CSV table of C-alpha atoms and ligand atoms in Angstrom, one decimal:
chain,number,residue,atom,x,y,z
A,28,MET,CA,-92.3,151.5,-49.2
A,29,ALA,CA,-89.9,154.1,-48.0
A,30,PRO,CA,-88.4,153.4,-44.5
A,31,GLN,CA,-90.6,154.8,-41.7
A,32,LEU,CA,-89.2,156.6,-38.7
A,33,LEU,CA,-90.3,154.6,-35.7
A,34,SER,CA,-92.8,156.6,-33.7
A,35,SER,CA,-95.7,156.3,-31.3
A,36,ARG,CA,-98.0,156.0,-34.4
A,37,ASN,CA,-96.4,152.9,-35.9
A,38,PHE,CA,-94.7,151.3,-32.9
A,39,GLU,CA,-97.6,149.4,-31.4
A,40,SER,CA,-98.5,147.6,-34.7
A,41,LEU,CA,-94.9,146.6,-35.2
A,42,PHE,CA,-94.5,145.4,-31.6
A,43,GLU,CA,-97.8,143.4,-31.7
A,44,SER,CA,-96.9,141.7,-35.0
A,45,VAL,CA,-93.5,140.4,-33.7
A,46,ASP,CA,-92.8,137.4,-31.4
A,47,THR,CA,-89.0,137.4,-31.8
A,48,PHE,CA,-86.6,140.3,-32.0
A,49,LEU,CA,-83.2,139.4,-33.6
A,50,PHE,CA,-80.6,141.9,-32.5
A,51,ASP,CA,-77.3,142.4,-34.3
A,52,CYS,CA,-74.6,143.0,-31.7
A,53,ASP,CA,-71.9,145.5,-32.8
A,54,GLY,CA,-73.5,148.9,-33.3
A,55,VAL,CA,-76.8,147.8,-31.7
A,56,ILE,CA,-76.0,146.3,-28.3
A,57,TRP,CA,-72.4,147.5,-28.0
A,58,LYS,CA,-69.8,149.4,-29.9
A,59,GLY,CA,-66.5,147.6,-29.5
A,60,GLU,CA,-66.3,147.1,-25.7
A,61,THR,CA,-68.8,149.7,-24.7
A,62,LEU,CA,-72.5,148.9,-24.0
A,63,ILE,CA,-74.9,151.2,-25.8
A,64,ASP,CA,-77.1,153.2,-23.4
A,65,GLY,CA,-80.4,151.7,-22.3
A,66,VAL,CA,-79.8,148.2,-23.8
A,67,SER,CA,-80.2,146.2,-20.6
A,68,GLN,CA,-83.4,147.9,-19.6
A,69,THR,CA,-84.8,147.7,-23.1
A,70,LEU,CA,-84.1,143.9,-23.3
A,71,ASP,CA,-85.8,143.4,-19.9
A,72,LEU,CA,-88.9,145.2,-21.0
A,73,ILE,CA,-89.1,143.3,-24.3
A,74,ARG,CA,-88.8,140.0,-22.4
A,75,ALA,CA,-91.3,141.0,-19.8
A,76,LYS,CA,-93.8,141.4,-22.7
A,77,GLY,CA,-93.3,137.7,-23.6
A,78,LYS,CA,-91.1,138.3,-26.7
A,79,ASN,CA,-88.1,136.2,-27.5
A,80,VAL,CA,-84.8,137.9,-28.0
A,81,VAL,CA,-81.9,136.5,-30.0
A,82,PHE,CA,-78.5,138.0,-30.8
A,83,VAL,CA,-77.0,137.4,-34.2
A,84,THR,CA,-73.4,138.5,-34.7
A,85,ASN,CA,-71.1,138.2,-37.8
A,86,ASN,CA,-68.0,138.5,-35.6
A,87,SER,CA,-66.4,135.1,-35.6
A,88,VAL,CA,-63.6,135.9,-33.2
A,89,LYS,CA,-65.5,134.6,-30.1
A,90,SER,CA,-67.6,131.5,-29.4
A,91,ARG,CA,-71.1,131.7,-28.0
A,92,ARG,CA,-69.7,131.0,-24.5
A,93,GLN,CA,-67.3,133.9,-24.9
A,94,TYR,CA,-70.1,136.2,-26.1
A,95,ALA,CA,-72.3,135.3,-23.1
A,96,GLU,CA,-69.2,136.2,-21.0
A,97,LYS,CA,-69.0,139.5,-22.9
A,98,PHE,CA,-72.7,140.3,-22.1
A,99,ARG,CA,-72.1,139.5,-18.5
A,100,SER,CA,-69.0,141.7,-18.3
A,101,LEU,CA,-70.9,144.6,-19.9
A,102,GLY,CA,-73.6,144.3,-17.3
A,103,VAL,CA,-76.3,142.3,-19.2
A,104,PRO,CA,-76.1,138.9,-17.4
A,105,SER,CA,-79.6,137.8,-18.5
A,106,VAL,CA,-78.3,136.8,-22.0
A,107,THR,CA,-77.6,133.1,-22.2
A,108,GLN,CA,-75.4,131.2,-24.7
A,109,ASP,CA,-78.5,129.7,-26.2
A,110,GLU,CA,-79.8,133.1,-27.3
A,111,ILE,CA,-76.6,133.9,-29.2
A,112,LEU,CA,-75.9,133.0,-32.8
A,113,SER,CA,-72.4,133.8,-33.9
A,114,SER,CA,-70.9,133.2,-37.3
A,115,SER,CA,-68.3,131.0,-35.5
A,116,PHE,CA,-71.1,128.7,-34.3
A,117,ALA,CA,-72.8,128.9,-37.7
A,118,ALA,CA,-69.6,127.5,-39.4
A,119,ALA,CA,-69.6,124.5,-37.0
A,120,MET,CA,-73.4,124.0,-37.5
A,121,TYR,CA,-73.0,124.1,-41.3
A,122,LEU,CA,-70.6,121.2,-41.1
A,123,LYS,CA,-72.9,119.3,-38.6
A,124,ILE,CA,-76.0,119.8,-40.7
A,125,ASN,CA,-74.2,118.7,-43.8
A,126,ASN,CA,-72.9,115.5,-42.1
A,127,PHE,CA,-69.2,116.5,-42.4
A,128,PRO,CA,-67.3,113.3,-41.6
A,129,LYS,CA,-65.8,113.2,-38.1
A,130,ASP,CA,-62.6,111.6,-39.4
A,131,LYS,CA,-62.0,114.7,-41.6
A,132,LYS,CA,-60.3,117.8,-40.2
A,133,VAL,CA,-61.1,121.5,-40.5
A,134,TYR,CA,-58.4,124.0,-41.2
A,135,VAL,CA,-59.1,127.4,-39.6
A,136,ILE,CA,-57.9,130.8,-40.7
A,137,GLY,CA,-59.5,132.7,-37.8
A,138,GLY,CA,-59.9,133.1,-34.1
A,139,GLU,CA,-60.3,130.8,-31.1
A,140,GLY,CA,-64.1,131.1,-31.2
A,141,ILE,CA,-64.2,129.0,-34.4
A,142,LEU,CA,-61.9,126.3,-32.9
A,143,GLU,CA,-64.0,126.2,-29.8
A,144,GLU,CA,-67.3,125.8,-31.6
A,145,LEU,CA,-65.8,123.1,-33.9
A,146,GLN,CA,-64.6,121.2,-30.8
A,147,ILE,CA,-68.0,121.5,-29.1
A,148,ALA,CA,-69.7,120.2,-32.3
A,149,GLY,CA,-67.2,117.2,-32.2
A,150,PHE,CA,-64.9,118.2,-35.1
A,151,THR,CA,-61.1,118.4,-35.2
A,152,GLY,CA,-59.9,121.9,-35.9
A,153,LEU,CA,-56.3,122.7,-37.1
A,154,GLY,CA,-54.7,126.1,-37.5
A,155,GLY,CA,-56.2,129.1,-35.7
A,156,PRO,CA,-54.5,132.2,-34.3
A,157,GLU,CA,-51.3,130.6,-33.3
A,158,ASP,CA,-50.6,128.8,-36.6
A,159,GLY,CA,-47.9,129.9,-38.9
A,160,GLU,CA,-44.8,129.6,-36.8
A,161,LYS,CA,-43.4,127.4,-39.5
A,162,ARG,CA,-42.8,129.7,-42.5
A,163,ALA,CA,-42.8,128.4,-46.1
A,164,GLU,CA,-39.3,127.9,-47.4
A,165,TRP,CA,-38.6,129.5,-50.7
A,166,LYS,CA,-36.2,126.9,-52.0
A,167,SER,CA,-36.6,125.5,-55.5
A,168,ASN,CA,-37.1,121.9,-54.3
A,169,CYS,CA,-39.4,122.8,-51.3
A,170,LEU,CA,-42.6,120.8,-51.1
A,171,PHE,CA,-45.0,122.2,-48.5
A,172,GLU,CA,-46.8,119.4,-46.6
A,173,HIS,CA,-50.4,119.8,-45.7
A,174,ASP,CA,-52.8,117.4,-44.1
A,175,LYS,CA,-54.7,115.4,-46.7
A,176,SER,CA,-57.5,114.6,-44.3
A,177,VAL,CA,-58.6,118.3,-44.1
A,178,GLY,CA,-62.1,118.3,-45.7
A,179,ALA,CA,-63.0,121.9,-45.0
A,180,VAL,CA,-61.3,125.3,-44.6
A,181,VAL,CA,-63.1,127.9,-42.5
A,182,VAL,CA,-62.0,131.5,-42.9
A,183,GLY,CA,-63.0,134.3,-40.5
A,184,LEU,CA,-61.3,137.4,-39.1
A,185,ASP,CA,-57.6,136.6,-38.3
A,186,PRO,CA,-55.5,139.6,-37.2
A,187,ASN,CA,-52.4,137.3,-37.5
A,188,ILE,CA,-53.0,136.1,-41.0
A,189,ASN,CA,-49.8,135.3,-42.8
A,190,TYR,CA,-48.6,133.7,-46.0
A,191,TYR,CA,-48.2,130.3,-44.3
A,192,LYS,CA,-51.9,130.2,-43.3
A,193,LEU,CA,-52.9,131.2,-46.8
A,194,GLN,CA,-50.6,128.6,-48.3
A,195,TYR,CA,-52.0,125.9,-46.0
A,196,GLY,CA,-55.6,126.8,-46.6
A,197,THR,CA,-55.1,127.1,-50.4
A,198,LEU,CA,-53.4,123.7,-50.7
A,199,CYS,CA,-56.3,122.1,-48.8
A,200,VAL,CA,-58.9,123.7,-51.0
A,201,ARG,CA,-57.1,123.1,-54.3
A,202,GLU,CA,-55.7,119.7,-53.7
A,203,ASN,CA,-57.9,117.8,-51.2
A,204,PRO,CA,-60.8,116.3,-53.2
A,205,GLY,CA,-64.1,117.8,-52.2
A,206,CYS,CA,-62.6,120.2,-49.7
A,207,LEU,CA,-65.2,122.8,-48.6
A,208,PHE,CA,-64.3,126.5,-48.4
A,209,ILE,CA,-66.5,128.2,-45.8
A,210,ALA,CA,-66.5,131.9,-44.9
A,211,THR,CA,-67.9,132.9,-41.5
A,212,ASN,CA,-68.7,136.3,-42.9
A,213,ARG,CA,-67.5,138.8,-45.4
A,214,ASP,CA,-67.8,142.1,-43.5
A,215,ALA,CA,-65.5,144.7,-45.1
A,216,VAL,CA,-64.7,146.3,-41.7
A,217,GLY,CA,-65.5,145.8,-38.0
A,218,HIS,CA,-65.2,147.7,-34.7
A,219,MET,CA,-62.1,146.2,-33.2
A,220,THR,CA,-61.9,149.4,-31.2
A,221,ASP,CA,-64.7,151.8,-30.1
A,222,LEU,CA,-63.3,154.6,-32.2
A,223,GLN,CA,-62.6,153.3,-35.7
A,224,GLU,CA,-63.5,150.6,-38.2
A,225,TRP,CA,-60.7,148.2,-39.2
A,226,PRO,CA,-60.5,145.6,-41.9
A,227,GLY,CA,-62.9,142.7,-41.3
A,228,ALA,CA,-63.1,139.1,-42.4
A,229,GLY,CA,-63.9,140.1,-45.9
A,230,CYS,CA,-60.3,140.8,-46.8
A,231,MET,CA,-59.1,137.4,-45.4
A,232,VAL,CA,-61.8,135.6,-47.4
A,233,ALA,CA,-61.0,137.6,-50.5
A,234,ALA,CA,-57.3,136.6,-50.2
A,235,MET,CA,-58.4,132.9,-50.2
A,236,CYS,CA,-60.8,133.5,-53.1
A,237,GLY,CA,-57.9,134.9,-55.1
A,238,SER,CA,-55.6,132.0,-54.5
A,239,THR,CA,-58.2,129.2,-54.7
A,240,GLU,CA,-60.2,130.7,-57.6
A,241,ARG,CA,-63.3,129.5,-55.6
A,242,GLU,CA,-66.2,131.3,-54.0
A,243,PRO,CA,-66.9,130.3,-50.4
A,244,ILE,CA,-70.1,129.2,-48.7
A,245,THR,CA,-70.9,132.1,-46.4
A,246,VAL,CA,-72.7,131.2,-43.2
A,247,GLY,CA,-72.9,134.7,-41.7
A,248,LYS,CA,-75.3,137.6,-42.5
A,249,PRO,CA,-76.7,138.4,-45.1
A,250,SER,CA,-76.8,134.6,-45.9
A,251,THR,CA,-80.0,133.1,-44.4
A,252,PHE,CA,-78.2,130.0,-43.2
A,253,MET,CA,-78.5,131.1,-39.5
A,254,MET,CA,-82.2,131.6,-40.0
A,255,ASP,CA,-82.7,127.8,-40.2
A,256,PHE,CA,-81.7,127.5,-36.6
A,257,LEU,CA,-84.0,130.2,-35.5
A,258,LEU,CA,-86.9,128.7,-37.3
A,259,GLN,CA,-86.2,125.3,-35.6
A,260,LYS,CA,-85.7,126.9,-32.2
A,261,PHE,CA,-88.7,129.2,-32.1
A,262,GLY,CA,-91.0,127.6,-34.7
A,263,THR,CA,-92.4,131.0,-35.6
A,264,GLU,CA,-92.8,132.4,-39.1
A,265,THR,CA,-90.1,134.7,-40.2
A,266,SER,CA,-92.8,137.3,-40.8
A,267,ARG,CA,-93.3,137.4,-37.0
A,268,MET,CA,-89.6,138.2,-36.5
A,269,CYS,CA,-88.0,141.6,-36.6
A,270,MET,CA,-84.3,142.0,-37.4
A,271,VAL,CA,-82.7,145.0,-35.6
A,272,GLY,CA,-79.4,146.0,-37.1
A,273,ASP,CA,-77.0,148.9,-37.9
A,274,ARG,CA,-75.6,147.7,-41.2
A,275,LEU,CA,-77.7,147.7,-44.4
A,276,ASP,CA,-75.7,145.2,-46.5
A,277,THR,CA,-75.5,142.5,-43.7
A,278,ASP,CA,-78.3,143.0,-41.1
A,279,ILE,CA,-81.1,144.6,-43.0
A,280,LEU,CA,-80.4,142.4,-46.1
A,281,PHE,CA,-80.4,139.3,-43.9
A,282,GLY,CA,-83.7,140.2,-42.4
A,283,GLN,CA,-85.2,141.0,-45.8
A,284,ASN,CA,-83.8,137.8,-47.4
A,285,ALA,CA,-85.4,135.8,-44.7
A,286,GLY,CA,-88.8,137.6,-44.8
A,287,CYS,CA,-88.5,139.3,-41.4
A,288,LYS,CA,-89.5,142.8,-40.6
A,289,THR,CA,-86.5,145.1,-40.4
A,290,LEU,CA,-85.5,148.0,-38.1
A,291,LEU,CA,-82.4,150.0,-38.7
A,292,VAL,CA,-80.8,151.7,-35.7
A,293,LEU,CA,-78.5,154.7,-36.3
A,294,SER,CA,-76.3,153.9,-33.3
A,295,GLY,CA,-73.7,152.1,-35.5
A,296,VAL,CA,-72.2,152.4,-38.9
A,297,THR,CA,-75.2,153.8,-40.9
A,298,SER,CA,-76.2,157.4,-40.7
A,299,GLU,CA,-79.6,158.8,-41.6
A,300,SER,CA,-78.0,160.4,-44.7
A,301,ASN,CA,-76.5,157.0,-45.8
A,302,LEU,CA,-80.0,155.5,-45.4
A,303,LEU,CA,-81.8,158.2,-47.3
A,304,ASP,CA,-79.2,158.6,-50.0
A,305,LYS,CA,-80.7,158.1,-53.5
A,306,GLY,CA,-78.0,155.5,-54.3
A,307,ASN,CA,-79.0,153.3,-51.4
A,308,LYS,CA,-81.0,150.3,-52.5
A,309,ILE,CA,-81.4,148.5,-49.2
A,310,GLU,CA,-84.3,150.0,-47.3
A,311,PRO,CA,-85.5,148.7,-43.8
A,312,ASP,CA,-89.2,148.9,-42.9
A,313,TYR,CA,-88.4,151.2,-39.9
A,314,TYR,CA,-85.5,153.2,-38.6
A,315,THR,CA,-84.7,154.9,-35.3
A,316,SER,CA,-81.7,156.3,-33.4
A,317,SER,CA,-81.1,153.4,-31.0
A,318,VAL,CA,-82.6,150.4,-29.3
A,319,SER,CA,-83.4,152.4,-26.3
A,320,ASP,CA,-86.1,154.1,-28.4
A,321,ILE,CA,-88.0,150.8,-28.2
A,322,MET,CA,-88.1,151.2,-24.4
A,323,LYS,CA,-89.2,154.8,-24.6
A,324,LEU,CA,-92.0,153.9,-27.0
A,325,MET,CA,-93.1,151.0,-24.8
A,326,GLU,CA,-93.2,153.3,-21.8
A,327,SER,CA,-95.0,156.1,-23.5
B,13,PLP,N1,-66.4,141.0,-37.7
B,13,PLP,C1,-65.6,141.7,-36.9
B,13,PLP,C2,-64.2,141.2,-36.8
B,13,PLP,C3,-66.0,142.7,-36.1
B,13,PLP,O1,-65.2,143.3,-35.2
B,13,PLP,C4,-67.4,143.1,-36.2
B,13,PLP,C5,-67.9,144.2,-35.4
B,13,PLP,O2,-67.2,144.7,-34.5
B,13,PLP,C6,-68.2,142.4,-37.0
B,13,PLP,C7,-67.7,141.4,-37.8
B,13,PLP,C8,-69.7,142.7,-37.1
B,13,PLP,O3,-70.3,142.2,-36.0
B,13,PLP,P1,-71.9,142.4,-35.9
B,13,PLP,O4,-72.6,141.4,-36.8
B,13,PLP,O5,-72.2,142.0,-34.4
B,13,PLP,O6,-72.2,143.8,-36.2
B,14,CA,CA1,-73.5,145.5,-36.6
């Protein structure tokens, strides 16, 4: 069915049929470092009606603790770490669920958030933002040493990516037997500033795909890996969840892949004309301009 504009006619039936609202963060809750109008009040109202709220972000740069801090600093202190699912956390959980051996190490091309989540989960991370001081030498007899106990390489957004990191990660994946290659997410672009979209983790992951000739396991949206936690946590059927997002190929596809209801908000990267374009194949159940419309419809 074609996406329906959210209105007083269809809102109540949607709201009644949902126990858990999953909110994407960038473009829905905030844009870069700016909170979107009405978010805090809307979340309070949704909670007051007994619904669960969960925040699902593909941005791997921060840990859940750091995202809870971001919510606090933006004036939404009610959000706890337990309600946040970031792709940094998902990467650590993927290893935990798959019984990744504690004596193996994880090489990270990405931010502090991944290293922090790995440490909390009891894994030893190497690499991260500061890695790469030591440049590869281009001598004919140079042998580049890498740690043979690395059993997984996790790749997320790394603004300081360099040849050394790619070389290290590539050697681990190609030469260490059974080494996993995990992508936190493959977003083409992200909001590193409020004003523009800049290259996202997708290009770092693509660089590693090129050199390893492997495809990664992706734990972020639109993969449904993160949904497994949600199902364990809330025990509700996915049909009683609604994914609220601004991006069709990550958020809405994630919701659809998992069997959730889907609501696209136009406060982020997707415009109404993108949505209604004949070439667009990913259609949410509902769309509206921003999350604060939920509050307006609840109050009307
Ligand atoms: N990755 C990066 C690096 C980003 O900056 C962003 C958004 O700003 C995203 C991913 C997408 O995040 P979300 O899933 O919260 O929209
Ligand atoms: Ca988003």
